[in-house]
Amino acid sequence: DVETVKQHSICKERFPKSYRHPSLDKHITKSRLKAEAKCLARCRRNGVPCPSVLSIDLEKSCLFLEYLNGCTVREFFLLKTIDENSAEITHAEDDASKNNASPQQKRPRISSSSNGQEVSLTILTRTDSVAMQVAYGMGVLVAKMHNANVIHGDLTTSNIILQNPPLANNSSEEWLPKLYLIDFGLAGTAGSKGVSHEEKAVDLYVLERAFVSTHPGSDDLVLEFHRAYKKECTRSDAVLQRLSAVRLRGRKRECFG
């Protein structure tokens, strides 16, 4: 009923862009709203876990989606931070998952504390067996989306929801991650421009860069992701071959601008 929909849904609203001509802005906004809804529906039809579309209001530029509980994979991988005195500052997810974590460190950064003093913080990335399961599940999830010929356009660990973070008494053998893709605002259909493998490779490259910038020491997680993707994606060989070329272009851009 209506009350149930209100309690278990979210409204994603696209706001006007003042730098665009009003008529052009309205056309682009409506087009992207339709594309997002179509990509979500296509994913759902092909068994890709993602929010279901409950309603769409083109006039108000609103998309009503199923609400998903859980935490982002980004939050789950960022296990904790430690100050210069080794006093732990734990995330909410840390209380729910302490299965022999072997965190990787990121260089210290300076942050202001509540009393106005600067403290040195070190960001950690968990790479234990549970984290590896999540990384593998991410590979399966993205492979399913690409098998449905959908390109996400903004693949990051912030756009994947882990609905069932493991409890402290869960062992990795009996726990399986429930992952959902969200935020299809830049999504589209692969091959619409005749470059299906290229678009999928760019999707993977964007995710790789997200790991590098957000999750220090996550090389093993990326390898596990690729292992699952290679196994589950029907055209993985062609996509991963194209990914090598995309990486090369990315490195050239970083070197020469």
Short mmCIF file of C-alpha atoms in Angstrom, two decimals:
data_model
loop_
_atom_site.label_atom_id
_atom_site.label_comp_id
_atom_site.label_asym_id
_atom_site.label_seq_id
_atom_site.Cartn_x
_atom_site.Cartn_y
_atom_site.Cartn_z
CA ASP A 1 0.00 0.00 0.00
CA VAL A 2 0.95 3.69 -0.03
CA GLU A 3 2.25 3.71 3.54
CA THR A 4 4.50 0.70 2.88
CA VAL A 5 5.93 2.40 -0.20
CA LYS A 6 6.64 5.56 1.82
CA GLN A 7 8.44 3.63 4.54
CA HIS A 8 10.64 1.54 2.23
CA SER A 9 11.47 3.88 -0.63
CA ILE A 10 13.68 6.84 -1.38
CA CYS A 11 13.21 9.71 -3.80
CA LYS A 12 16.10 10.60 -6.09
CA GLU A 13 15.57 14.10 -7.44
CA ARG A 14 17.57 15.70 -10.23
CA PHE A 15 17.92 19.43 -9.65
CA PRO A 16 18.10 22.04 -12.44
CA LYS A 17 21.55 23.08 -13.64
CA SER A 18 21.72 26.87 -13.79
CA TYR A 19 24.62 26.87 -16.27
CA ARG A 20 22.46 25.17 -18.94
CA HIS A 21 19.70 26.68 -21.02
CA PRO A 22 16.37 25.79 -19.29
CA SER A 23 14.92 23.91 -22.27
CA LEU A 24 18.16 21.99 -22.84
CA ASP A 25 18.47 21.23 -19.13
CA LYS A 26 14.92 19.87 -19.02
CA HIS A 27 15.58 17.68 -22.06
CA ILE A 28 18.84 16.27 -20.65
CA THR A 29 17.36 15.69 -17.19
CA LYS A 30 14.33 13.86 -18.58
CA SER A 31 16.52 11.76 -20.87
CA ARG A 32 18.87 10.72 -18.08
CA LEU A 33 16.00 9.96 -15.74
CA LYS A 34 14.47 7.63 -18.32
CA ALA A 35 17.83 6.01 -19.02
CA GLU A 36 18.43 5.34 -15.32
CA ALA A 37 15.00 3.75 -14.88
CA LYS A 38 15.44 1.60 -18.01
CA CYS A 39 18.89 0.40 -16.93
CA LEU A 40 17.63 -0.50 -13.46
CA ALA A 41 14.69 -2.40 -14.96
CA ARG A 42 17.00 -4.20 -17.38
CA CYS A 43 19.32 -5.22 -14.56
CA ARG A 44 16.43 -6.51 -12.49
CA ARG A 45 15.16 -8.60 -15.42
CA ASN A 46 18.59 -10.17 -15.79
CA GLY A 47 19.02 -11.01 -12.12
CA VAL A 48 21.39 -8.18 -11.18
CA PRO A 49 20.78 -7.10 -7.55
CA CYS A 50 19.83 -3.41 -7.57
CA PRO A 51 16.95 -1.25 -6.29
CA SER A 52 13.60 -1.75 -7.96
CA VAL A 53 11.95 1.28 -9.59
CA LEU A 54 8.69 2.04 -7.78
CA SER A 55 7.64 5.17 -9.67
CA ILE A 56 8.94 7.96 -11.89
CA ASP A 57 7.80 11.58 -12.11
CA LEU A 58 9.25 13.20 -15.22
CA GLU A 59 7.72 16.60 -14.53
CA LYS A 60 9.33 16.87 -11.08
CA SER A 61 12.47 14.98 -12.16
CA CYS A 62 12.00 12.41 -9.40
CA LEU A 63 12.74 8.70 -9.35
CA PHE A 64 11.25 6.63 -6.51
CA LEU A 65 13.38 3.61 -5.66
CA GLU A 66 13.38 0.71 -3.24
CA TYR A 67 15.29 1.55 -0.06
CA LEU A 68 18.18 -0.79 0.75
CA ASN A 69 19.55 -1.26 4.26
CA GLY A 70 23.22 -1.87 4.86
CA CYS A 71 26.53 -0.06 4.45
CA THR A 72 28.55 0.84 1.39
CA VAL A 73 31.46 -1.40 0.43
CA ARG A 74 33.66 1.67 0.86
CA GLU A 75 32.66 1.91 4.52
CA PHE A 76 33.15 -1.83 4.97
CA PHE A 77 36.68 -1.86 3.51
CA LEU A 78 37.78 1.23 5.49
CA LEU A 79 38.15 -0.69 8.71
CA LYS A 80 39.37 1.95 11.16
CA THR A 81 41.68 4.90 11.72
CA ILE A 82 44.37 5.19 14.38
CA ASP A 83 45.79 8.37 15.89
CA GLU A 84 49.43 8.99 16.68
CA ASN A 85 49.02 7.41 20.13
CA SER A 86 47.49 4.24 18.62
CA ALA A 87 44.09 5.01 20.13
CA GLU A 88 41.56 3.30 17.93
CA ILE A 89 38.65 5.16 16.34
CA THR A 90 36.38 2.48 14.96
CA HIS A 91 33.68 2.71 12.32
CA ALA A 92 30.21 1.29 12.93
CA GLU A 93 31.03 -1.61 10.59
CA ASP A 94 34.09 -2.50 12.69
CA ASP A 95 31.88 -3.59 15.60
CA ALA A 96 29.98 -5.92 13.29
CA SER A 97 33.05 -7.48 11.66
CA LYS A 98 36.30 -8.39 13.46
CA ASN A 99 37.26 -11.62 11.72
CA ASN A 100 41.09 -11.60 11.88
CA ALA A 101 41.44 -8.45 9.79
CA SER A 102 44.83 -7.81 8.20
CA PRO A 103 44.48 -4.11 7.37
CA GLN A 104 46.77 -2.27 4.95
CA GLN A 105 47.91 1.21 5.86
CA LYS A 106 47.65 4.48 4.00
CA ARG A 107 50.14 7.27 4.63
CA PRO A 108 49.37 9.36 7.74
CA ARG A 109 47.33 12.51 7.26
CA ILE A 110 46.81 15.50 9.53
CA SER A 111 43.34 16.08 10.89
CA SER A 112 41.95 18.46 13.49
CA SER A 113 40.52 16.93 16.65
CA SER A 114 37.60 18.22 18.70
CA ASN A 115 39.89 20.10 21.11
CA GLY A 116 41.54 22.03 18.28
CA GLN A 117 44.79 20.04 18.24
CA GLU A 118 46.09 18.34 15.12
CA VAL A 119 46.46 14.56 15.21
CA SER A 120 48.00 12.16 12.73
CA LEU A 121 45.53 9.63 11.31
CA THR A 122 46.31 6.43 9.42
CA ILE A 123 43.65 4.94 7.16
CA LEU A 124 43.43 1.14 7.04
CA THR A 125 41.95 -1.21 4.45
CA ARG A 126 40.80 -4.64 5.54
CA THR A 127 42.09 -7.52 3.39
CA ASP A 128 41.02 -10.52 5.46
CA SER A 129 39.05 -13.51 4.14
CA VAL A 130 35.72 -11.70 4.62
CA ALA A 131 36.93 -8.73 2.59
CA MET A 132 38.09 -11.13 -0.12
CA GLN A 133 34.59 -12.61 -0.24
CA VAL A 134 33.15 -9.13 -0.73
CA ALA A 135 35.66 -8.37 -3.50
CA TYR A 136 34.77 -11.64 -5.24
CA GLY A 137 31.08 -10.85 -4.89
CA MET A 138 31.71 -7.45 -6.47
CA GLY A 139 33.28 -9.16 -9.48
CA VAL A 140 30.26 -11.42 -9.87
CA LEU A 141 27.90 -8.46 -9.51
CA VAL A 142 29.62 -6.32 -12.16
CA ALA A 143 29.94 -9.32 -14.50
CA LYS A 144 26.17 -9.91 -14.29
CA MET A 145 25.53 -6.25 -15.11
CA HIS A 146 27.86 -6.37 -18.12
CA ASN A 147 26.28 -9.64 -19.26
CA ALA A 148 23.01 -7.70 -19.35
CA ASN A 149 24.81 -5.11 -21.56
CA VAL A 150 24.43 -2.34 -19.00
CA ILE A 151 27.23 0.14 -18.34
CA HIS A 152 27.18 1.73 -14.89
CA GLY A 153 29.27 4.81 -15.66
CA ASP A 154 30.29 5.51 -12.05
CA LEU A 155 31.54 2.26 -10.55
CA THR A 156 33.01 2.93 -7.12
CA THR A 157 32.90 1.14 -3.79
CA SER A 158 30.51 3.89 -2.62
CA ASN A 159 27.95 2.74 -5.21
CA ILE A 160 27.78 -0.85 -4.01
CA ILE A 161 25.74 -1.69 -0.92
CA LEU A 162 26.61 -4.56 1.41
CA GLN A 163 23.27 -5.45 2.93
CA ASN A 164 24.46 -8.00 5.48
CA PRO A 165 27.77 -6.99 7.13
CA PRO A 166 29.00 -10.06 9.07
CA LEU A 167 28.56 -10.22 12.82
CA ALA A 168 31.54 -10.90 15.06
CA ASN A 169 30.46 -14.51 15.60
CA ASN A 170 30.07 -15.25 11.87
CA SER A 171 32.80 -17.30 10.21
CA SER A 172 33.74 -16.59 6.61
CA GLU A 173 32.77 -20.14 5.64
CA GLU A 174 29.11 -19.73 6.60
CA TRP A 175 28.67 -16.10 5.48
CA LEU A 176 27.95 -14.89 1.95
CA PRO A 177 27.79 -11.18 1.10
CA LYS A 178 24.57 -9.71 -0.29
CA LEU A 179 25.67 -6.93 -2.63
CA TYR A 180 23.55 -4.41 -4.55
CA LEU A 181 24.52 -1.88 -7.20
CA ILE A 182 23.11 1.63 -6.73
CA ASP A 183 23.26 5.07 -8.39
CA PHE A 184 22.72 4.40 -12.09
CA GLY A 185 22.57 8.12 -12.87
CA LEU A 186 25.27 7.83 -15.55
CA ALA A 187 24.27 4.36 -16.75
CA GLY A 188 23.59 3.38 -20.32
CA THR A 189 23.35 0.42 -22.65
CA ALA A 190 26.60 -1.15 -23.84
CA GLY A 191 27.19 -1.09 -27.57
CA SER A 192 24.87 1.83 -28.25
CA LYS A 193 27.89 3.52 -29.87
CA GLY A 194 29.34 0.31 -31.26
CA VAL A 195 32.10 0.09 -28.61
CA SER A 196 30.71 -2.43 -26.12
CA HIS A 197 34.05 -3.83 -24.88
CA GLU A 198 35.55 -0.36 -24.58
CA GLU A 199 32.68 0.88 -22.40
CA LYS A 200 32.86 -2.14 -20.13
CA ALA A 201 36.64 -1.77 -19.83
CA VAL A 202 36.22 1.88 -18.84
CA ASP A 203 33.73 0.75 -16.16
CA LEU A 204 36.41 -1.56 -14.71
CA TYR A 205 39.09 1.11 -14.96
CA VAL A 206 36.97 3.60 -13.03
CA LEU A 207 36.54 1.01 -10.26
CA GLU A 208 40.27 0.29 -10.22
CA ARG A 209 41.02 4.00 -9.79
CA ALA A 210 38.47 4.16 -6.98
CA PHE A 211 40.36 1.37 -5.18
CA VAL A 212 43.68 3.18 -5.63
CA SER A 213 42.40 6.52 -4.37
CA THR A 214 40.20 5.27 -1.53
CA HIS A 215 41.56 1.89 -0.37
CA PRO A 216 45.34 1.79 0.16
CA GLY A 217 46.98 -1.60 -0.12
CA SER A 218 43.95 -3.11 -1.87
CA ASP A 219 45.85 -4.92 -4.67
CA ASP A 220 44.69 -8.34 -3.43
CA LEU A 221 41.08 -7.15 -3.39
CA VAL A 222 41.36 -5.94 -7.00
CA LEU A 223 42.88 -9.26 -8.07
CA GLU A 224 40.03 -11.14 -6.40
CA PHE A 225 37.52 -8.87 -8.13
CA HIS A 226 39.09 -9.61 -11.53
CA ARG A 227 39.19 -13.34 -10.80
CA ALA A 228 35.42 -13.37 -10.26
CA TYR A 229 34.76 -11.07 -13.23
CA LYS A 230 36.82 -13.26 -15.57
CA LYS A 231 34.90 -16.35 -14.43
CA GLU A 232 31.38 -14.87 -14.63
CA CYS A 233 31.48 -12.41 -17.55
CA THR A 234 30.69 -14.06 -20.88
CA ARG A 235 33.08 -11.78 -22.84
CA SER A 236 35.63 -11.24 -20.09
CA ASP A 237 38.70 -12.00 -22.25
CA ALA A 238 37.87 -9.26 -24.76
CA VAL A 239 36.93 -6.78 -22.01
CA LEU A 240 40.07 -7.40 -19.94
CA GLN A 241 42.24 -7.14 -23.05
CA ARG A 242 40.67 -3.77 -23.81
CA LEU A 243 41.17 -2.79 -20.15
CA SER A 244 44.94 -3.00 -20.65
CA ALA A 245 44.69 -0.40 -23.42
CA VAL A 246 42.48 1.82 -21.25
CA ARG A 247 45.03 1.64 -18.41
CA LEU A 248 47.79 2.67 -20.80
CA ARG A 249 45.82 5.69 -21.95
CA GLY A 250 45.15 6.60 -18.33
CA ARG A 251 48.84 6.46 -17.44
CA LYS A 252 49.74 8.64 -20.43
CA ARG A 253 47.12 11.17 -19.38
CA GLU A 254 48.55 11.28 -15.86
CA CYS A 255 52.08 11.79 -17.18
CA PHE A 256 51.45 14.31 -19.94
CA GLY A 257 48.07 15.85 -19.06
#
